[in-house]
Tab-separated table of C-alpha atoms in Angstrom:
chain	number	residue	atom	x	y	z
A	1	MET	CA	-109.202	2.331	-16.575
A	2	ASP	CA	-108.780	-1.219	-17.136
A	3	ASN	CA	-108.326	-1.618	-13.480
A	4	LEU	CA	-110.942	0.254	-12.043
A	5	HIS	CA	-114.335	-1.357	-11.049
A	6	HIS	CA	-116.521	-1.294	-14.160
A	7	ILE	CA	-120.384	-0.608	-13.818
A	8	VAL	CA	-122.375	-1.138	-17.010
A	9	VAL	CA	-126.090	-0.096	-17.200
A	10	VAL	CA	-127.789	-1.010	-20.007
A	11	GLY	CA	-130.775	1.493	-20.931
A	12	GLY	CA	-130.538	5.140	-21.187
A	13	GLY	CA	-134.380	5.892	-20.186
A	14	ALA	CA	-135.135	7.953	-17.368
A	15	GLY	CA	-134.052	5.997	-14.641
A	16	GLY	CA	-130.988	4.499	-16.087
A	17	LEU	CA	-129.470	8.107	-17.580
A	18	GLU	CA	-129.909	9.707	-14.010
A	19	LEU	CA	-128.199	6.762	-12.838
A	20	VAL	CA	-125.278	7.096	-15.049
A	21	THR	CA	-125.221	10.829	-14.625
A	22	SER	CA	-125.062	10.494	-10.767
A	23	LEU	CA	-122.405	7.951	-11.002
A	24	GLY	CA	-120.336	9.407	-13.331
A	25	ARG	CA	-120.523	13.137	-11.392
A	26	LYS	CA	-119.584	10.896	-7.903
A	27	LEU	CA	-117.302	8.068	-9.172
A	28	GLY	CA	-116.337	8.574	-12.649
A	29	LYS	CA	-115.124	12.069	-12.317
A	30	LYS	CA	-112.713	11.054	-9.285
A	31	GLY	CA	-111.443	7.983	-11.183
A	32	LYS	CA	-113.201	5.771	-8.364
A	33	ALA	CA	-114.802	3.496	-11.141
A	34	ARG	CA	-115.608	3.393	-14.984
A	35	ILE	CA	-118.955	4.052	-15.771
A	36	THR	CA	-120.523	3.049	-19.105
A	37	LEU	CA	-124.217	3.148	-20.707
A	38	VAL	CA	-125.159	1.268	-23.488
A	39	ASP	CA	-128.557	2.302	-25.098
A	40	ALA	CA	-129.687	1.122	-28.809
A	41	GLY	CA	-130.402	4.685	-29.897
A	42	LEU	CA	-128.100	7.866	-29.864
A	43	THR	CA	-130.212	10.186	-28.118
A	44	HIS	CA	-132.889	10.188	-24.875
A	45	VAL	CA	-136.554	12.053	-24.685
A	46	TRP	CA	-138.342	11.565	-21.413
A	47	LYS	CA	-140.759	8.526	-22.135
A	48	PRO	CA	-143.730	10.281	-20.470
A	49	LEU	CA	-143.401	12.800	-23.115
A	50	LEU	CA	-143.660	10.547	-26.118
A	51	HIS	CA	-147.540	11.210	-26.837
A	52	GLU	CA	-146.805	14.688	-27.174
A	53	VAL	CA	-144.133	14.183	-29.839
A	54	ALA	CA	-146.633	11.826	-31.682
A	55	SER	CA	-148.951	14.529	-31.687
A	56	GLY	CA	-146.909	17.068	-32.370
A	57	SER	CA	-147.427	19.305	-29.339
A	58	LEU	CA	-143.571	18.821	-28.606
A	59	ASP	CA	-140.439	19.261	-31.002
A	60	ALA	CA	-138.388	16.455	-29.907
A	61	ASN	CA	-135.274	18.071	-31.521
A	62	SER	CA	-135.307	20.454	-28.521
A	63	ASN	CA	-135.822	18.005	-26.094
A	64	GLU	CA	-133.369	15.566	-26.891
A	65	VAL	CA	-130.146	14.621	-24.833
A	66	ASN	CA	-127.555	13.269	-26.724
A	67	TYR	CA	-125.839	10.330	-25.230
A	68	ARG	CA	-122.400	10.918	-26.394
A	69	ALA	CA	-122.233	15.079	-25.694
A	70	HIS	CA	-123.912	14.188	-22.248
A	71	ALA	CA	-121.264	11.333	-21.287
A	72	ARG	CA	-118.254	13.552	-21.924
A	73	LYS	CA	-119.751	15.953	-19.533
A	74	HIS	CA	-120.659	13.763	-16.764
A	75	HIS	CA	-117.936	11.560	-16.986
A	76	TYR	CA	-118.739	8.186	-18.379
A	77	GLU	CA	-118.914	6.043	-21.299
A	78	PHE	CA	-121.555	5.495	-23.954
A	79	GLN	CA	-121.806	2.381	-26.204
A	80	LEU	CA	-124.347	2.355	-29.066
A	81	GLY	CA	-125.936	-1.236	-29.386
A	82	ARG	CA	-128.676	-3.249	-28.081
A	83	MET	CA	-127.996	-6.048	-25.445
A	84	ASN	CA	-128.970	-9.281	-26.697
A	85	GLY	CA	-127.064	-11.760	-24.306
A	86	LEU	CA	-125.527	-12.325	-20.982
A	87	ASN	CA	-122.530	-14.610	-19.981
A	88	ARG	CA	-122.490	-14.622	-16.011
A	89	GLU	CA	-119.538	-16.775	-15.663
A	90	THR	CA	-117.101	-14.466	-17.603
A	91	LYS	CA	-118.944	-11.477	-16.713
A	92	GLU	CA	-119.673	-10.264	-20.068
A	93	LEU	CA	-122.984	-8.891	-22.038
A	94	VAL	CA	-123.373	-9.680	-25.599
A	95	ILE	CA	-124.123	-6.286	-27.885
A	96	ALA	CA	-125.669	-7.141	-30.845
A	97	PRO	CA	-124.506	-6.033	-34.155
A	98	PHE	CA	-125.185	-2.275	-35.110
A	99	VAL	CA	-126.766	-2.023	-38.593
A	100	ASP	CA	-127.871	1.296	-40.648
A	101	GLU	CA	-131.103	1.683	-42.259
A	102	ASP	CA	-130.444	-0.413	-45.027
A	103	GLY	CA	-129.228	-3.253	-43.301
A	104	ASN	CA	-125.497	-2.754	-43.574
A	105	GLU	CA	-123.508	-3.763	-40.739
A	106	VAL	CA	-121.693	-0.402	-39.080
A	107	VAL	CA	-120.150	-2.554	-36.129
A	108	PRO	CA	-120.324	-6.220	-35.334
A	109	GLU	CA	-121.038	-8.058	-32.420
A	110	ARG	CA	-119.226	-6.890	-29.085
A	111	HIS	CA	-118.883	-7.956	-25.781
A	112	LEU	CA	-118.366	-5.924	-22.930
A	113	LYS	CA	-116.978	-6.973	-19.593
A	114	TYR	CA	-118.393	-5.573	-16.000
A	115	ASP	CA	-118.189	-6.034	-12.389
A	116	THR	CA	-121.483	-4.551	-11.729
A	117	LEU	CA	-124.147	-5.003	-14.405
A	118	VAL	CA	-127.366	-2.790	-13.842
A	119	ILE	CA	-130.338	-3.764	-16.443
A	120	ALA	CA	-132.937	-0.646	-16.996
A	121	VAL	CA	-134.014	-1.537	-20.646
A	122	GLY	CA	-137.718	-0.425	-19.602
A	123	SER	CA	-140.866	-2.119	-21.305
A	124	THR	CA	-142.970	-2.390	-24.441
A	125	ALA	CA	-146.507	-2.162	-25.165
A	126	ASN	CA	-148.141	-5.683	-24.405
A	127	ASP	CA	-150.860	-6.601	-27.001
A	128	PHE	CA	-151.764	-9.676	-24.997
A	129	GLY	CA	-151.641	-11.586	-28.867
A	130	THR	CA	-154.615	-9.720	-30.025
A	131	PRO	CA	-154.759	-10.602	-33.423
A	132	GLY	CA	-153.953	-8.057	-36.031
A	133	ALA	CA	-152.297	-6.066	-33.223
A	134	GLN	CA	-148.529	-5.992	-34.630
A	135	GLU	CA	-149.761	-5.433	-38.157
A	136	HIS	CA	-152.446	-2.794	-37.779
A	137	CYS	CA	-151.789	-0.675	-34.906
A	138	LEU	CA	-149.274	1.976	-33.794
A	139	PHE	CA	-147.161	1.940	-30.723
A	140	LEU	CA	-145.529	4.781	-28.760
A	141	ASP	CA	-142.603	2.811	-26.898
A	142	SER	CA	-139.517	4.866	-28.498
A	143	LEU	CA	-138.984	8.340	-29.980
A	144	LYS	CA	-138.730	6.455	-33.761
A	145	GLN	CA	-142.364	5.268	-33.139
A	146	ALA	CA	-143.693	8.604	-31.840
A	147	ARG	CA	-142.026	10.463	-34.968
A	148	ARG	CA	-143.470	7.576	-37.783
A	149	PHE	CA	-147.110	8.189	-35.830
A	150	HIS	CA	-146.496	11.917	-36.077
A	151	ASN	CA	-145.716	11.802	-40.077
A	152	LEU	CA	-149.048	9.340	-40.489
A	153	MET	CA	-151.208	12.074	-38.384
A	154	LEU	CA	-150.175	14.754	-40.711
A	155	ASN	CA	-150.693	12.575	-43.523
A	156	ALA	CA	-154.083	11.689	-42.849
A	157	PHE	CA	-155.326	14.784	-41.978
A	158	LEU	CA	-154.133	16.331	-44.993
A	159	ARG	CA	-155.875	13.608	-47.118
A	160	LYS	CA	-158.742	14.238	-45.525
A	161	ASN	CA	-158.559	18.102	-45.802
A	162	HIS	CA	-158.096	17.536	-49.699
A	163	GLU	CA	-161.393	15.164	-49.530
A	164	GLY	CA	-163.032	18.023	-47.908
A	165	LEU	CA	-161.808	20.328	-50.510
A	166	HIS	CA	-163.778	18.222	-53.204
A	167	GLY	CA	-166.811	17.486	-51.221
A	168	ARG	CA	-166.368	13.889	-50.408
A	169	ASP	CA	-167.027	12.316	-47.056
A	170	HIS	CA	-163.734	13.115	-44.968
A	171	GLN	CA	-164.539	11.848	-41.492
A	172	LEU	CA	-161.239	10.835	-39.697
A	173	ASN	CA	-161.637	8.182	-37.134
A	174	ILE	CA	-158.791	7.404	-34.564
A	175	SER	CA	-158.929	4.699	-31.627
A	176	ILE	CA	-156.937	4.831	-29.205
A	177	ILE	CA	-156.715	1.219	-27.255
A	178	GLY	CA	-156.124	1.389	-23.602
A	179	ALA	CA	-157.057	4.255	-21.575
A	180	GLY	CA	-154.651	4.314	-18.809
A	181	ALA	CA	-152.221	7.604	-18.494
A	182	THR	CA	-150.803	7.400	-22.128
A	183	GLY	CA	-154.221	6.498	-23.876
A	184	VAL	CA	-155.913	9.283	-21.777
A	185	GLU	CA	-153.415	12.192	-22.637
A	186	LEU	CA	-152.966	11.233	-26.008
A	187	ALA	CA	-156.711	11.504	-27.020
A	188	ALA	CA	-156.677	15.146	-25.169
A	189	GLU	CA	-153.667	15.837	-27.479
A	190	LEU	CA	-154.985	14.390	-30.314
A	191	ARG	CA	-157.851	16.598	-30.287
A	192	THR	CA	-155.588	19.853	-29.928
A	193	ALA	CA	-153.911	18.821	-33.278
A	194	SER	CA	-157.601	18.470	-34.579
A	195	ARG	CA	-158.075	22.140	-33.548
A	196	GLU	CA	-154.742	23.487	-34.707
A	197	LEU	CA	-154.194	22.184	-37.605
A	198	PRO	CA	-157.148	23.941	-39.062
A	199	VAL	CA	-155.474	27.225	-38.331
A	200	TYR	CA	-152.209	26.435	-40.441
A	201	GLY	CA	-154.402	26.050	-43.530
A	202	MET	CA	-156.161	22.501	-43.157
A	203	ASN	CA	-159.333	24.661	-43.338
A	204	HIS	CA	-161.222	22.272	-45.198
A	205	LEU	CA	-161.139	20.141	-41.919
A	206	LYS	CA	-162.931	20.591	-38.769
A	207	ALA	CA	-162.245	19.377	-35.327
A	208	SER	CA	-165.667	17.842	-35.436
A	209	ASP	CA	-164.707	15.799	-38.559
A	210	VAL	CA	-162.260	14.159	-36.483
A	211	SER	CA	-163.781	11.128	-34.512
A	212	ILE	CA	-161.612	9.919	-31.547
A	213	THR	CA	-162.563	6.951	-29.373
A	214	LEU	CA	-160.891	5.708	-26.107
A	215	ILE	CA	-161.406	1.806	-25.717
A	216	GLU	CA	-161.138	0.533	-22.260
A	217	ALA	CA	-161.433	-3.215	-20.735
A	218	ALA	CA	-161.706	-2.136	-17.438
A	219	ASP	CA	-165.159	-0.889	-16.382
A	220	ARG	CA	-163.620	2.766	-16.218
A	221	ILE	CA	-160.386	4.709	-17.557
A	222	LEU	CA	-157.607	5.022	-15.524
A	223	PRO	CA	-158.329	1.942	-13.950
A	224	ALA	CA	-155.005	1.660	-11.676
A	225	LEU	CA	-155.760	4.993	-10.304
A	226	PRO	CA	-158.358	6.512	-7.535
A	227	GLY	CA	-161.948	6.699	-8.614
A	228	ARG	CA	-162.338	10.413	-8.533
A	229	LEU	CA	-159.636	11.084	-11.068
A	230	SER	CA	-161.050	8.562	-13.281
A	231	ALA	CA	-164.347	10.412	-12.836
A	232	ALA	CA	-162.609	13.638	-13.151
A	233	ALA	CA	-160.830	12.362	-16.563
A	234	THR	CA	-163.791	11.093	-18.035
A	235	LYS	CA	-165.731	14.400	-17.661
A	236	GLU	CA	-163.057	16.375	-19.327
A	237	LEU	CA	-162.700	13.950	-22.164
A	238	GLY	CA	-166.647	14.340	-22.581
A	239	HIS	CA	-165.955	18.134	-22.695
A	240	GLN	CA	-163.411	17.654	-25.480
A	241	ASN	CA	-165.638	15.362	-27.488
A	242	VAL	CA	-163.383	12.432	-27.410
A	243	LYS	CA	-165.952	8.892	-26.990
A	244	VAL	CA	-165.203	6.813	-24.112
A	245	LEU	CA	-166.139	2.996	-24.404
A	246	ASN	CA	-165.603	1.316	-21.004
A	247	GLY	CA	-165.756	-2.502	-20.353
A	248	GLN	CA	-165.227	-3.152	-24.041
A	249	PRO	CA	-162.331	-5.535	-24.438
A	250	VAL	CA	-160.557	-5.367	-28.319
A	251	SER	CA	-160.657	-8.989	-29.927
A	252	GLU	CA	-159.244	-8.268	-33.334
A	253	ILE	CA	-157.675	-5.442	-35.554
A	254	ARG	CA	-158.367	-4.989	-39.180
A	255	PRO	CA	-157.478	-2.794	-41.680
A	256	GLY	CA	-159.255	0.356	-40.903
A	257	LEU	CA	-161.330	-1.495	-38.296
A	258	VAL	CA	-161.292	-2.367	-34.283
A	259	VAL	CA	-163.481	-5.542	-33.385
A	260	LEU	CA	-164.977	-5.285	-30.031
A	261	LYS	CA	-165.362	-8.662	-27.910
A	262	ASP	CA	-168.975	-8.380	-28.335
A	263	GLY	CA	-168.753	-8.447	-32.030
A	264	THR	CA	-169.047	-4.558	-32.672
A	265	GLU	CA	-166.986	-3.226	-35.449
A	266	LEU	CA	-165.428	0.430	-34.930
A	267	PRO	CA	-164.217	2.037	-38.124
A	268	SER	CA	-160.483	3.548	-37.649
A	269	GLU	CA	-158.153	4.851	-39.886
A	270	MET	CA	-155.349	5.315	-37.123
A	271	THR	CA	-155.141	2.630	-34.272
A	272	ILE	CA	-152.893	3.191	-31.551
A	273	TRP	CA	-152.609	0.512	-29.356
A	274	ALA	CA	-151.944	1.948	-25.423
A	275	ALA	CA	-153.279	-1.163	-23.128
A	276	GLY	CA	-150.664	-3.158	-21.134
A	277	ILE	CA	-146.748	-3.389	-20.840
A	278	LYS	CA	-144.422	-6.027	-20.618
A	279	ALA	CA	-140.353	-6.019	-20.378
A	280	PRO	CA	-138.373	-6.646	-23.518
A	281	ALA	CA	-138.638	-10.704	-24.280
A	282	PHE	CA	-134.550	-11.462	-24.239
A	283	LEU	CA	-134.902	-11.010	-20.356
A	284	ALA	CA	-136.996	-14.177	-20.277
A	285	ASN	CA	-134.121	-16.444	-21.234
A	286	LEU	CA	-130.968	-14.270	-20.180
A	287	ASP	CA	-128.426	-16.814	-18.841
A	288	GLY	CA	-130.639	-18.142	-15.856
A	289	LEU	CA	-131.888	-14.887	-14.067
A	290	GLU	CA	-135.274	-15.298	-12.739
A	291	SER	CA	-137.881	-13.777	-14.652
A	292	ASN	CA	-142.018	-13.790	-14.359
A	293	ARG	CA	-144.860	-13.640	-17.224
A	294	GLY	CA	-144.067	-10.244	-18.381
A	295	ASN	CA	-140.432	-10.954	-18.858
A	296	GLN	CA	-139.542	-8.867	-15.677
A	297	LEU	CA	-136.341	-9.765	-14.008
A	298	ILE	CA	-136.912	-10.829	-10.352
A	299	VAL	CA	-135.295	-8.776	-7.996
A	300	HIS	CA	-134.615	-8.506	-4.288
A	301	GLN	CA	-135.696	-5.210	-2.398
A	302	THR	CA	-131.992	-4.358	-2.749
A	303	LEU	CA	-132.561	-4.427	-6.639
A	304	GLN	CA	-130.348	-7.147	-6.960
A	305	THR	CA	-131.561	-10.003	-9.134
A	306	THR	CA	-132.223	-13.597	-7.415
A	307	GLN	CA	-129.549	-15.247	-9.009
A	308	ASP	CA	-126.736	-13.117	-8.822
A	309	ALA	CA	-125.801	-10.665	-6.600
A	310	ASN	CA	-123.406	-8.864	-9.180
A	311	ILE	CA	-126.826	-7.865	-11.514
A	312	PHE	CA	-129.055	-5.209	-10.747
A	313	ALA	CA	-132.412	-4.465	-12.553
A	314	PHE	CA	-134.979	-1.619	-11.733
A	315	GLY	CA	-137.467	0.276	-13.404
A	316	ASP	CA	-140.341	-1.120	-15.850
A	317	CYS	CA	-138.252	-4.073	-16.605
A	318	ALA	CA	-137.658	-5.648	-13.159
A	319	ALA	CA	-140.205	-6.738	-10.397
A	320	CYS	CA	-139.247	-5.478	-7.185
A	321	PRO	CA	-141.214	-6.507	-3.938
A	322	GLN	CA	-142.766	-4.038	-1.553
A	323	PRO	CA	-142.597	-4.260	2.092
A	324	ASP	CA	-146.304	-5.518	3.211
A	325	SER	CA	-147.673	-5.928	0.092
A	326	GLY	CA	-147.968	-8.964	-2.229
A	327	ARG	CA	-147.460	-6.681	-5.117
A	328	PRO	CA	-144.451	-5.578	-7.043
A	329	VAL	CA	-143.738	-1.949	-7.356
A	330	ALA	CA	-145.644	-0.293	-9.996
A	331	PRO	CA	-144.015	0.410	-13.268
A	332	ARG	CA	-144.352	4.360	-13.020
A	333	ALA	CA	-141.753	7.134	-13.724
A	334	GLN	CA	-141.569	8.331	-10.315
A	335	ALA	CA	-140.861	4.634	-9.260
A	336	ALA	CA	-137.778	4.536	-11.690
A	337	HIS	CA	-136.782	7.845	-10.572
A	338	GLN	CA	-136.675	6.758	-6.815
A	339	GLN	CA	-135.077	3.527	-7.742
A	340	ALA	CA	-132.022	5.265	-9.335
A	341	ASP	CA	-131.273	7.152	-6.292
A	342	THR	CA	-131.308	4.055	-3.900
A	343	LEU	CA	-129.371	2.609	-6.462
A	344	PHE	CA	-126.825	5.282	-6.700
A	345	LYS	CA	-126.117	4.583	-2.936
A	346	THR	CA	-125.951	0.948	-3.134
A	347	LEU	CA	-123.540	1.216	-5.817
A	348	CYS	CA	-121.484	3.857	-4.137
A	349	ASN	CA	-121.674	1.553	-0.966
A	350	ARG	CA	-120.579	-1.663	-2.884
A	351	LEU	CA	-117.092	-0.042	-3.678
A	352	GLU	CA	-116.469	0.744	-0.064
A	353	GLY	CA	-117.733	-2.764	0.943
A	354	LYS	CA	-120.658	-1.733	2.817
A	355	ASP	CA	-124.574	-3.326	2.564
A	356	ALA	CA	-127.018	-2.602	-0.021
A	357	VAL	CA	-129.795	0.100	0.492
A	358	PRO	CA	-133.334	-1.800	0.278
A	359	PHE	CA	-135.550	0.250	-1.871
A	360	VAL	CA	-139.096	1.448	-0.653
A	361	TYR	CA	-141.243	2.834	-2.885
A	362	ASN	CA	-143.424	6.336	-1.916
A	363	ASP	CA	-146.158	6.849	-3.918
A	364	TYR	CA	-146.057	10.980	-4.430
A	365	GLY	CA	-149.845	10.852	-6.395
A	366	SER	CA	-150.787	10.972	-9.964
A	367	LEU	CA	-151.060	13.454	-12.399
A	368	ILE	CA	-153.057	13.427	-15.931
A	369	ASN	CA	-152.525	16.170	-18.257
A	370	PHE	CA	-155.516	17.033	-20.935
A	371	SER	CA	-153.223	19.120	-23.127
A	372	HIS	CA	-153.185	22.608	-22.401
A	373	TYR	CA	-156.821	22.010	-21.464
A	374	THR	CA	-156.711	21.325	-17.627
A	375	THR	CA	-154.847	18.993	-15.605
A	376	VAL	CA	-155.910	16.945	-12.863
A	377	GLY	CA	-154.528	14.759	-10.130
A	378	ASN	CA	-153.754	13.462	-6.480
A	379	LEU	CA	-151.106	14.071	-4.137
A	380	MET	CA	-150.374	11.773	-1.242
A	381	GLY	CA	-149.919	13.337	1.983
A	382	ASN	CA	-146.542	11.911	3.770
A	383	LEU	CA	-148.075	12.674	7.238
A	384	SER	CA	-151.912	11.859	6.785
A	385	GLY	CA	-151.462	9.197	4.399
A	386	ARG	CA	-154.474	10.525	2.310
A	387	SER	CA	-154.248	11.870	-0.957
A	388	MET	CA	-155.420	15.523	-2.044
A	389	TYR	CA	-157.457	16.038	-4.996
A	390	ILE	CA	-155.983	18.920	-7.428
A	391	GLU	CA	-157.039	20.318	-10.904
A	392	GLY	CA	-156.320	23.370	-13.227
A	393	LYS	CA	-153.240	25.526	-12.697
A	394	VAL	CA	-151.905	23.991	-9.682
A	395	ALA	CA	-152.126	20.850	-10.946
A	396	ARG	CA	-150.604	21.832	-14.227
A	397	LEU	CA	-147.588	23.515	-12.400
A	398	PHE	CA	-147.124	19.995	-10.432
A	399	TYR	CA	-147.037	18.173	-13.584
A	400	VAL	CA	-144.390	20.392	-15.431
A	401	SER	CA	-142.374	20.794	-12.561
A	402	LEU	CA	-142.154	16.509	-12.814
A	403	TYR	CA	-140.211	17.034	-16.272
A	404	ARG	CA	-138.092	20.043	-14.839
A	405	MET	CA	-136.887	17.722	-11.848
A	406	HIS	CA	-135.640	14.931	-14.612
A	407	GLN	CA	-133.563	17.859	-16.105
A	408	VAL	CA	-132.300	18.733	-13.105
A	409	ALA	CA	-131.308	15.505	-12.129
A	410	LEU	CA	-129.386	15.191	-15.801
A	411	HIS	CA	-127.934	18.850	-16.310
A	412	GLY	CA	-128.492	20.434	-12.984
A	413	PHE	CA	-130.351	23.528	-11.895
A	414	LEU	CA	-128.327	26.229	-13.710
A	415	ARG	CA	-128.357	24.373	-17.031
A	416	THR	CA	-132.027	23.552	-16.435
A	417	GLY	CA	-132.730	27.159	-15.630
A	418	VAL	CA	-131.538	27.982	-19.075
A	419	ILE	CA	-133.171	25.267	-20.838
A	420	TRP	CA	-136.581	26.228	-19.543
A	421	PHE	CA	-135.857	30.225	-20.515
A	422	MET	CA	-135.042	28.685	-24.275
A	423	ASP	CA	-138.318	26.710	-24.064
A	424	LYS	CA	-140.005	29.981	-23.285
A	425	ILE	CA	-138.417	31.831	-26.309
A	426	GLY	CA	-138.871	28.416	-28.686
A	427	ARG	CA	-142.775	28.559	-27.473
A	428	ALA	CA	-143.069	32.330	-28.563
A	429	MET	CA	-141.346	32.058	-32.003
A	430	GLN	CA	-142.474	28.534	-33.408
A	431	PRO	CA	-145.749	27.678	-34.391
A	432	ARG	CA	-148.104	26.003	-31.323
A	433	MET	CA	-147.442	22.759	-32.845
A	434	LYS	CA	-144.966	20.921	-35.246
A	435	LEU	CA	-146.230	20.760	-38.725
A	436	HIS	CA	-143.482	18.521	-40.486
């Protein structure tokens, strides 16, 4: 194994895990290369589903992929730990010490040698330095944060239900800052939770007692998507009794309070920050690699970093140029999926001395899911270049298929079919939302 070309992929998100799976099947299984995945967690959950985990509409335990088990099945190695340094001269990455929940060191700092390094560490929320955001907001960057959110939400509902039982004011105010796809979909999921929980015993709390406010600095929600999609989403949120505040930048977060730029103060027992993303801070000073203001690594169209041809980066943590465009590829799940496919071809070519494959992004459209109420979106036509607006059951089918495609990339068609069947059984046997 020591004589094999060593490909190290850092980050087991959607793109990173799909990449090591493909490399393991193609190269690892045949002994053509050694493949290693490095991640700070033990399990993977598709990031676009974290808001469903947070609201309780999805049980993460039945949707997790265990890295160790998956690595054994798909012929790659797994290293638990967080990357926090790099030595390009010796071709080593530094993995921080792994500590338990009490702060005790389990595994010391390690150095892992590589021949080819791929960085796919994703992104984190960008609070733009807003005072009080880090101290008083909830974030949905990881499974751990989503589970914490879920527990806090259940406790908040329980507290307000108890106050209602005793005739006290029991209005629950929830604020979501940022009306991109995550913020909009989370608002719909929280409205579902407010209607489902009374069915399971919290009958002194009505959906009308839960106020959900979506706050967006731009002049419309979903500002990065077509206007028609934004208008449809605004209308649907109105049907679900979600208050939308457009053109309202947030200036400060205080305990139980959101302060807008115009001085308006909104009461908020739960405040979620879903506005903007940035790459992890450690990428900004990574042994001379070029990065931008959002900490993203600057890469060529081949996804190779500008300062080192042996280091690649893709997904949310990379700024990849697009042909005939002054803007980099948008940080979206479909972009990471397409980049993983391209990089797989490049790394296979690399072992054979062939050229890297340039990445060309194809926008297949956008879909926004409003819990079980409806789904709206636009699909891009490859031949006409125009987009087609869809909604309802057809849009929902396309939305669900995105996750199934991710599962197929990780498990294959047969296993994904079994997973789908088990999901159907689970939904028939379990409550409609996670209650613990």
